[in-house]
Short mmCIF file of N, CA, C and O in Angstrom, two decimals:
data_model
loop_
_atom_site.label_atom_id
_atom_site.label_comp_id
_atom_site.label_asym_id
_atom_site.label_seq_id
_atom_site.Cartn_x
_atom_site.Cartn_y
_atom_site.Cartn_z
N ARG A 1 -32.32 -30.30 22.57
CA ARG A 1 -32.46 -28.75 22.11
C ARG A 1 -31.99 -27.93 23.30
O ARG A 1 -31.22 -26.79 22.77
N ASN A 2 -32.10 -28.13 24.55
CA ASN A 2 -31.50 -27.19 25.35
C ASN A 2 -29.94 -27.03 25.46
O ASN A 2 -29.42 -25.88 25.43
N LYS A 3 -29.45 -28.26 25.32
CA LYS A 3 -27.86 -28.29 25.18
C LYS A 3 -27.31 -27.46 23.94
O LYS A 3 -26.34 -26.96 24.10
N GLN A 4 -28.00 -27.76 22.96
CA GLN A 4 -27.57 -27.07 21.68
C GLN A 4 -27.90 -25.56 21.50
O GLN A 4 -27.58 -24.95 20.33
N ALA A 5 -28.70 -25.07 22.44
CA ALA A 5 -29.34 -23.64 22.28
C ALA A 5 -28.37 -22.74 22.22
O ALA A 5 -28.38 -21.65 21.25
N THR A 6 -27.22 -22.55 22.87
CA THR A 6 -26.41 -21.51 22.95
C THR A 6 -25.55 -21.87 21.39
O THR A 6 -25.14 -20.63 20.89
N LYS A 7 -25.03 -23.03 21.20
CA LYS A 7 -24.40 -23.05 19.93
C LYS A 7 -25.10 -22.66 18.69
O LYS A 7 -24.41 -21.90 18.00
N VAL A 8 -26.26 -23.12 18.78
CA VAL A 8 -27.22 -22.50 17.59
C VAL A 8 -27.27 -20.95 17.40
O VAL A 8 -27.12 -20.42 16.73
N ALA A 9 -27.45 -20.40 18.58
CA ALA A 9 -27.59 -19.06 18.97
C ALA A 9 -26.19 -18.37 18.40
O ALA A 9 -26.30 -17.33 17.78
N LYS A 10 -25.17 -18.96 18.85
CA LYS A 10 -23.81 -18.09 18.38
C LYS A 10 -23.59 -18.35 17.00
O LYS A 10 -23.02 -17.35 16.41
N LYS A 11 -24.04 -19.52 16.43
CA LYS A 11 -23.89 -19.43 14.89
C LYS A 11 -24.70 -18.52 14.23
O LYS A 11 -24.36 -17.76 13.43
N ARG A 12 -26.01 -18.27 14.68
CA ARG A 12 -26.94 -17.28 14.15
C ARG A 12 -26.38 -15.88 14.24
O ARG A 12 -26.51 -15.29 13.45
N LEU A 13 -25.85 -15.82 15.62
CA LEU A 13 -25.29 -14.35 15.94
C LEU A 13 -24.03 -13.98 14.99
O LEU A 13 -23.99 -12.99 14.44
N ASN A 14 -23.32 -14.93 14.61
CA ASN A 14 -22.17 -14.92 13.93
C ASN A 14 -22.45 -14.62 12.15
O ASN A 14 -21.96 -13.65 11.72
N ASN A 15 -23.56 -15.17 11.70
CA ASN A 15 -24.21 -15.04 10.70
C ASN A 15 -24.71 -13.48 10.55
O ASN A 15 -24.45 -12.73 9.54
N ALA A 16 -25.60 -13.21 11.68
CA ALA A 16 -25.95 -11.68 11.81
C ALA A 16 -24.80 -10.70 11.74
O ALA A 16 -24.92 -9.75 11.24
N TYR A 17 -23.66 -10.99 12.54
CA TYR A 17 -22.52 -10.06 12.50
C TYR A 17 -21.88 -9.93 11.04
O TYR A 17 -21.78 -8.83 10.57
N ASN A 18 -22.05 -11.12 10.19
CA ASN A 18 -21.49 -10.92 8.89
C ASN A 18 -22.46 -10.06 8.14
O ASN A 18 -21.98 -9.29 7.25
N TYR A 19 -23.84 -10.14 8.23
CA TYR A 19 -24.73 -9.11 7.67
C TYR A 19 -24.43 -7.87 7.93
O TYR A 19 -24.42 -6.94 7.26
N LEU A 20 -24.11 -7.80 9.27
CA LEU A 20 -23.91 -6.33 9.88
C LEU A 20 -22.58 -5.68 9.22
O LEU A 20 -22.76 -4.50 8.73
N LYS A 21 -21.70 -6.45 8.96
CA LYS A 21 -20.28 -5.91 8.34
C LYS A 21 -20.61 -5.69 6.70
O LYS A 21 -20.15 -4.70 6.34
N ALA A 22 -21.80 -6.32 6.33
CA ALA A 22 -22.01 -6.22 4.76
C ALA A 22 -23.00 -5.09 4.59
O ALA A 22 -23.53 -4.96 3.56
N ASN A 23 -23.37 -4.63 5.88
CA ASN A 23 -24.49 -3.72 5.88
C ASN A 23 -25.91 -4.19 5.28
O ASN A 23 -26.59 -3.32 4.60
N ASN A 24 -25.96 -5.16 5.40
CA ASN A 24 -27.39 -5.84 4.80
C ASN A 24 -28.48 -5.88 5.96
O ASN A 24 -28.55 -6.98 6.62
N GLN A 25 -28.84 -4.65 6.09
CA GLN A 25 -29.98 -4.55 7.15
C GLN A 25 -31.17 -5.64 7.39
O GLN A 25 -31.32 -6.25 8.42
N ASN A 26 -31.86 -5.98 6.40
CA ASN A 26 -32.97 -6.86 6.52
C ASN A 26 -32.43 -8.28 6.90
O ASN A 26 -33.07 -8.89 7.67
N SER A 27 -31.35 -8.75 6.30
CA SER A 27 -30.80 -10.11 6.56
C SER A 27 -30.34 -10.04 7.90
O SER A 27 -30.46 -10.94 8.87
N PHE A 28 -29.49 -8.80 8.49
CA PHE A 28 -29.15 -8.87 9.84
C PHE A 28 -30.32 -8.90 10.86
O PHE A 28 -30.28 -9.80 11.89
N TYR A 29 -31.41 -8.23 10.58
CA TYR A 29 -32.57 -8.25 11.59
C TYR A 29 -33.28 -9.58 11.58
O TYR A 29 -33.58 -9.99 12.61
N GLU A 30 -33.41 -10.14 10.40
CA GLU A 30 -34.01 -11.29 10.23
C GLU A 30 -33.18 -12.43 11.18
O GLU A 30 -33.58 -13.23 12.00
N GLU A 31 -31.84 -12.56 10.90
CA GLU A 31 -30.93 -13.57 11.35
C GLU A 31 -30.87 -13.32 13.04
O GLU A 31 -30.83 -14.31 13.79
N PHE A 32 -30.85 -11.93 13.41
CA PHE A 32 -30.54 -11.67 14.89
C PHE A 32 -31.88 -11.87 15.53
O PHE A 32 -31.66 -12.70 16.71
N SER A 33 -32.99 -11.82 14.83
CA SER A 33 -34.17 -12.08 15.62
C SER A 33 -34.25 -13.59 15.65
O SER A 33 -34.79 -14.12 16.77
N GLN A 34 -34.06 -14.24 14.65
CA GLN A 34 -34.05 -15.74 14.90
C GLN A 34 -33.13 -16.19 15.87
O GLN A 34 -33.37 -17.25 16.54
N ALA A 35 -32.10 -15.75 15.92
CA ALA A 35 -31.05 -16.04 16.95
C ALA A 35 -31.51 -15.93 18.50
O ALA A 35 -31.54 -16.87 19.22
N LEU A 36 -32.25 -14.82 18.70
CA LEU A 36 -32.85 -14.63 19.97
C LEU A 36 -34.07 -15.67 20.34
O LEU A 36 -34.11 -16.23 21.25
N TRP A 37 -34.90 -15.40 19.36
CA TRP A 37 -36.17 -16.38 19.36
C TRP A 37 -35.95 -17.91 19.72
O TRP A 37 -36.57 -18.70 20.23
N GLY A 38 -34.92 -18.33 18.67
CA GLY A 38 -34.47 -19.61 18.65
C GLY A 38 -33.81 -20.08 19.97
O GLY A 38 -34.13 -21.18 20.45
N TYR A 39 -32.82 -19.18 20.52
CA TYR A 39 -32.25 -19.56 21.80
C TYR A 39 -33.24 -19.49 22.63
O TYR A 39 -33.10 -20.67 23.54
N ILE A 40 -34.05 -18.83 23.06
CA ILE A 40 -35.05 -18.93 24.08
C ILE A 40 -36.02 -19.91 23.94
O ILE A 40 -36.34 -20.48 25.01
N SER A 41 -36.37 -20.47 22.68
CA SER A 41 -37.32 -21.35 22.49
C SER A 41 -36.85 -22.63 22.80
O SER A 41 -37.26 -23.60 23.75
N ASP A 42 -35.55 -22.66 22.52
CA ASP A 42 -34.74 -24.06 22.69
C ASP A 42 -34.51 -24.07 23.95
O ASP A 42 -34.59 -25.37 24.90
N LYS A 43 -33.91 -23.09 24.74
CA LYS A 43 -33.53 -23.11 26.04
C LYS A 43 -34.57 -23.48 27.15
O LYS A 43 -34.55 -24.08 28.12
N LEU A 44 -35.74 -22.95 26.80
CA LEU A 44 -37.10 -22.86 27.76
C LEU A 44 -37.97 -24.09 27.31
O LEU A 44 -39.01 -24.08 27.65
N ASN A 45 -37.68 -24.60 26.01
CA ASN A 45 -38.49 -25.83 25.42
C ASN A 45 -39.82 -25.39 25.21
O ASN A 45 -40.92 -26.07 25.59
N ILE A 46 -39.96 -24.27 24.58
CA ILE A 46 -41.34 -23.83 24.16
C ILE A 46 -41.34 -24.09 22.75
O ILE A 46 -40.58 -23.64 21.86
N VAL A 47 -42.47 -24.81 22.42
CA VAL A 47 -42.68 -24.85 20.86
C VAL A 47 -42.79 -23.69 20.17
O VAL A 47 -43.58 -22.66 20.69
N ARG A 48 -42.38 -23.54 18.80
CA ARG A 48 -42.55 -22.18 18.13
C ARG A 48 -43.96 -21.55 18.04
O ARG A 48 -43.95 -20.47 18.02
N SER A 49 -44.66 -22.45 17.95
CA SER A 49 -46.26 -22.05 17.71
C SER A 49 -46.73 -21.40 19.03
O SER A 49 -47.79 -20.51 18.88
N GLN A 50 -46.14 -21.64 20.13
CA GLN A 50 -46.54 -20.99 21.34
C GLN A 50 -45.51 -20.08 21.87
O GLN A 50 -45.84 -19.38 22.92
N LEU A 51 -44.48 -19.63 20.95
CA LEU A 51 -43.77 -18.68 21.51
C LEU A 51 -44.21 -17.08 21.21
O LEU A 51 -44.89 -16.63 20.09
N SER A 52 -44.19 -16.28 22.27
CA SER A 52 -44.63 -15.03 22.31
C SER A 52 -44.07 -14.41 23.54
O SER A 52 -43.05 -14.97 24.27
N MET A 53 -44.05 -12.93 23.45
CA MET A 53 -43.39 -12.37 24.49
C MET A 53 -43.85 -12.88 25.84
O MET A 53 -43.15 -13.03 26.67
N ASP A 54 -45.18 -12.94 25.90
CA ASP A 54 -45.75 -13.26 27.37
C ASP A 54 -45.18 -14.81 27.81
O ASP A 54 -44.86 -14.76 28.82
N THR A 55 -45.34 -15.60 26.72
CA THR A 55 -44.65 -17.03 27.28
C THR A 55 -43.26 -17.06 27.43
O THR A 55 -42.91 -17.66 28.45
N VAL A 56 -42.53 -16.26 26.82
CA VAL A 56 -41.10 -15.98 27.21
C VAL A 56 -40.92 -15.36 28.66
O VAL A 56 -40.19 -15.89 29.41
N LYS A 57 -41.72 -14.41 28.83
CA LYS A 57 -41.62 -13.83 30.11
C LYS A 57 -42.00 -14.66 31.39
O LYS A 57 -41.21 -14.82 32.29
N GLU A 58 -43.18 -15.41 31.18
CA GLU A 58 -43.51 -16.20 32.03
C GLU A 58 -42.61 -17.43 32.38
O GLU A 58 -42.39 -17.64 33.47
N MET A 59 -42.21 -18.08 31.20
CA MET A 59 -41.23 -19.13 31.40
C MET A 59 -39.84 -18.66 32.04
O MET A 59 -39.41 -19.53 32.88
N MET A 60 -39.45 -17.68 31.47
CA MET A 60 -38.21 -17.08 32.24
C MET A 60 -38.17 -16.85 33.54
O MET A 60 -37.47 -17.31 34.51
N LEU A 61 -39.37 -16.19 34.11
CA LEU A 61 -39.64 -16.11 35.52
C LEU A 61 -39.94 -17.31 36.28
O LEU A 61 -39.36 -17.35 37.37
N SER A 62 -40.53 -18.20 35.59
CA SER A 62 -40.54 -19.59 36.30
C SER A 62 -39.41 -20.25 36.60
O SER A 62 -39.23 -21.37 37.46
N LYS A 63 -38.47 -19.86 35.73
CA LYS A 63 -37.01 -20.51 35.97
C LYS A 63 -35.99 -19.59 36.93
O LYS A 63 -34.91 -19.91 36.75
N ASN A 64 -36.79 -18.71 37.61
CA ASN A 64 -35.93 -17.99 38.68
C ASN A 64 -34.92 -17.05 37.79
O ASN A 64 -33.96 -16.72 38.48
N VAL A 65 -35.12 -16.69 36.59
CA VAL A 65 -34.23 -15.72 35.84
C VAL A 65 -34.67 -14.22 36.41
O VAL A 65 -36.06 -14.05 36.61
N SER A 66 -33.76 -13.35 36.75
CA SER A 66 -34.11 -12.15 37.22
C SER A 66 -35.05 -11.20 36.53
O SER A 66 -34.93 -11.48 35.24
N GLU A 67 -35.72 -10.53 37.05
CA GLU A 67 -36.77 -9.76 36.31
C GLU A 67 -36.26 -8.81 35.39
O GLU A 67 -36.68 -8.53 34.44
N ASP A 68 -35.03 -8.39 35.75
CA ASP A 68 -34.16 -7.39 35.22
C ASP A 68 -33.78 -7.94 33.59
O ASP A 68 -33.96 -7.34 32.67
N ILE A 69 -33.28 -9.07 33.98
CA ILE A 69 -32.76 -9.87 32.70
C ILE A 69 -34.03 -10.27 31.70
O ILE A 69 -33.89 -10.02 30.49
N VAL A 70 -35.24 -10.71 32.52
CA VAL A 70 -36.29 -11.05 31.64
C VAL A 70 -36.70 -9.69 30.90
O VAL A 70 -36.99 -9.60 29.56
N ASN A 71 -36.77 -8.63 31.49
CA ASN A 71 -37.18 -7.32 30.98
C ASN A 71 -36.31 -6.91 29.86
O ASN A 71 -36.65 -6.21 28.69
N GLU A 72 -34.81 -6.95 30.00
CA GLU A 72 -34.02 -6.65 29.03
C GLU A 72 -34.03 -7.50 27.81
O GLU A 72 -34.06 -7.09 26.62
N PHE A 73 -34.64 -8.82 27.85
CA PHE A 73 -34.62 -9.75 26.88
C PHE A 73 -35.70 -9.22 26.07
O PHE A 73 -35.63 -9.08 24.71
N ILE A 74 -36.88 -9.11 26.55
CA ILE A 74 -38.23 -8.56 26.02
C ILE A 74 -37.91 -7.13 25.20
O ILE A 74 -38.43 -7.13 24.22
N GLU A 75 -37.34 -6.30 26.01
CA GLU A 75 -36.92 -5.09 25.38
C GLU A 75 -36.21 -5.11 24.08
O GLU A 75 -36.29 -4.59 23.07
N LEU A 76 -35.08 -6.19 24.49
CA LEU A 76 -34.12 -6.49 23.18
C LEU A 76 -35.11 -6.90 21.94
O LEU A 76 -34.84 -6.60 20.72
N LEU A 77 -36.00 -7.86 21.98
CA LEU A 77 -36.75 -8.40 21.11
C LEU A 77 -37.59 -7.47 20.55
O LEU A 77 -37.69 -7.32 19.41
N ASN A 78 -38.36 -6.56 21.32
CA ASN A 78 -38.98 -5.44 20.63
C ASN A 78 -38.16 -4.45 19.99
O ASN A 78 -38.50 -3.93 19.02
N SER A 79 -36.84 -4.19 20.57
CA SER A 79 -36.16 -3.13 19.80
C SER A 79 -35.76 -3.64 18.25
O SER A 79 -35.76 -3.02 17.35
N CYS A 80 -35.44 -4.93 18.24
CA CYS A 80 -35.03 -5.70 17.12
C CYS A 80 -36.25 -5.54 16.05
O CYS A 80 -36.08 -5.25 14.81
N GLU A 81 -37.60 -5.98 16.55
CA GLU A 81 -38.60 -5.64 15.62
C GLU A 81 -38.90 -4.38 15.29
O GLU A 81 -39.20 -4.30 14.06
N TYR A 82 -38.72 -3.55 16.10
CA TYR A 82 -38.85 -2.14 15.78
C TYR A 82 -37.86 -1.52 14.65
O TYR A 82 -38.30 -0.90 13.73
N ALA A 83 -36.70 -1.86 15.01
CA ALA A 83 -35.65 -1.38 14.14
C ALA A 83 -35.86 -2.18 12.72
O ALA A 83 -35.30 -1.54 11.60
N ARG A 84 -36.37 -3.33 12.52
CA ARG A 84 -36.35 -3.78 11.27
C ARG A 84 -37.43 -2.99 10.39
O ARG A 84 -37.18 -3.12 9.06
N PHE A 85 -38.47 -2.37 10.96
CA PHE A 85 -39.54 -1.73 10.27
C PHE A 85 -39.31 -0.19 10.27
O PHE A 85 -40.36 0.44 9.85
N ALA A 86 -38.25 0.29 11.07
CA ALA A 86 -38.46 1.82 11.24
C ALA A 86 -37.12 2.37 10.79
O ALA A 86 -36.11 1.65 10.66
N PRO A 87 -37.29 3.43 9.94
CA PRO A 87 -35.92 4.08 9.50
C PRO A 87 -35.23 4.69 10.60
O PRO A 87 -35.65 4.84 11.70
N GLY A 88 -33.96 4.87 10.29
CA GLY A 88 -33.07 5.62 11.25
C GLY A 88 -31.64 5.28 10.95
O GLY A 88 -31.06 4.85 9.76
N ASP A 89 -30.87 5.60 11.92
CA ASP A 89 -29.40 5.26 11.70
C ASP A 89 -29.14 3.72 11.97
O ASP A 89 -28.80 3.05 12.93
N SER A 90 -29.17 3.07 10.77
CA SER A 90 -29.26 1.59 10.86
C SER A 90 -27.84 0.99 11.33
O SER A 90 -27.99 -0.16 12.04
N ASN A 91 -26.90 1.36 10.86
CA ASN A 91 -25.51 0.89 11.31
C ASN A 91 -25.39 0.74 12.85
O ASN A 91 -25.08 -0.02 13.46
N LYS A 92 -25.56 1.99 13.49
CA LYS A 92 -25.43 2.22 14.88
C LYS A 92 -26.59 1.13 15.66
O LYS A 92 -26.08 0.50 16.62
N LYS A 93 -27.42 1.38 15.09
CA LYS A 93 -28.77 0.43 15.81
C LYS A 93 -28.26 -1.05 15.61
O LYS A 93 -28.36 -1.75 16.57
N MET A 94 -27.93 -1.62 14.55
CA MET A 94 -27.60 -2.93 14.33
C MET A 94 -26.51 -3.34 15.32
O MET A 94 -26.46 -4.22 15.85
N ASP A 95 -25.49 -2.34 15.36
CA ASP A 95 -24.08 -2.73 16.13
C ASP A 95 -24.63 -2.73 17.60
O ASP A 95 -24.19 -3.77 18.45
N ASP A 96 -25.40 -1.69 18.14
CA ASP A 96 -25.92 -1.71 19.43
C ASP A 96 -26.56 -2.90 19.81
O ASP A 96 -26.54 -3.67 20.81
N LEU A 97 -27.64 -3.41 19.13
CA LEU A 97 -28.48 -4.36 19.19
C LEU A 97 -27.44 -5.85 19.34
O LEU A 97 -27.81 -6.54 20.00
N TYR A 98 -26.50 -5.87 18.40
CA TYR A 98 -25.78 -7.00 18.13
C TYR A 98 -24.80 -7.08 19.73
O TYR A 98 -24.98 -8.45 20.31
N GLN A 99 -24.48 -6.13 20.24
CA GLN A 99 -23.81 -6.12 21.42
C GLN A 99 -24.67 -6.57 22.58
O GLN A 99 -24.15 -7.28 23.29
N LYS A 100 -25.75 -6.14 22.63
CA LYS A 100 -26.68 -6.26 23.47
C LYS A 100 -27.16 -7.65 23.69
O LYS A 100 -27.32 -8.30 24.55
N GLY A 101 -27.29 -7.93 22.40
CA GLY A 101 -27.72 -9.59 22.15
C GLY A 101 -26.91 -10.57 22.83
O GLY A 101 -27.27 -11.54 23.39
N ILE A 102 -25.58 -10.19 22.51
CA ILE A 102 -24.46 -11.17 22.94
C ILE A 102 -24.44 -11.09 24.59
O ILE A 102 -24.33 -12.05 25.13
N GLU A 103 -24.38 -9.83 25.03
CA GLU A 103 -24.33 -9.74 26.58
C GLU A 103 -25.58 -10.51 27.22
O GLU A 103 -25.35 -11.08 28.20
N LEU A 104 -26.72 -10.27 26.68
CA LEU A 104 -27.90 -10.63 27.23
C LEU A 104 -28.07 -12.24 27.16
O LEU A 104 -28.41 -12.93 28.24
N ILE A 105 -27.52 -12.87 26.12
CA ILE A 105 -27.72 -14.45 25.98
C ILE A 105 -26.50 -15.13 27.12
O ILE A 105 -26.68 -15.98 27.71
N THR A 106 -25.46 -14.32 27.32
CA THR A 106 -24.44 -14.45 28.04
C THR A 106 -24.96 -14.53 29.65
O THR A 106 -24.96 -15.41 30.40
N LYS A 107 -25.77 -13.73 29.89
CA LYS A 107 -26.34 -13.17 31.21
C LYS A 107 -27.31 -14.49 31.51
O LYS A 107 -27.47 -14.94 32.57
N ALA A 108 -28.32 -14.70 30.34
CA ALA A 108 -29.18 -15.71 30.61
C ALA A 108 -28.90 -17.04 30.71
O ALA A 108 -29.28 -17.92 31.56
N GLU A 109 -27.66 -17.29 29.90
CA GLU A 109 -27.06 -18.58 30.14
C GLU A 109 -26.72 -19.06 31.56
O GLU A 109 -26.86 -20.21 31.90
N LYS A 110 -26.25 -17.94 32.29
CA LYS A 110 -25.91 -18.31 33.71
C LYS A 110 -27.01 -18.71 34.46
O LYS A 110 -26.97 -19.47 35.51
N HIS A 111 -28.29 -18.33 34.25
CA HIS A 111 -29.70 -18.54 34.93
C HIS A 111 -30.38 -19.59 34.20
O HIS A 111 -31.07 -20.34 35.05
N LEU A 112 -30.01 -20.19 32.99
CA LEU A 112 -30.97 -21.15 32.41
C LEU A 112 -30.17 -22.54 32.17
O LEU A 112 -30.40 -23.22 31.52
N LYS A 113 -29.16 -22.72 33.05
CA LYS A 113 -28.33 -24.14 32.93
C LYS A 113 -29.04 -25.22 33.16
O LYS A 113 -30.00 -25.32 33.91
#
């Protein structure tokens, strides 16, 4: 699972990007959220039933991931959940979240090998 985490996340992010281009907001947020949660679940070997913001934070810190990256990851997950259910400028939000997601997975990958 650990070795496939990045590959699976990239595939899901690519799907999310296609939804972004098609302006399919619900599918974008769902796929984007699954990419992030799936990546961190596979990378840290956390079973989905135990997956929460707290366990993610705890496990990332135990793997010596910098607190900045951990906080960014938690913030991104929160932003994604908030954006899914809150009205606003959806295209800008989706694009910003997508870019942050790619940057963050790249940063996390350096620490979680």
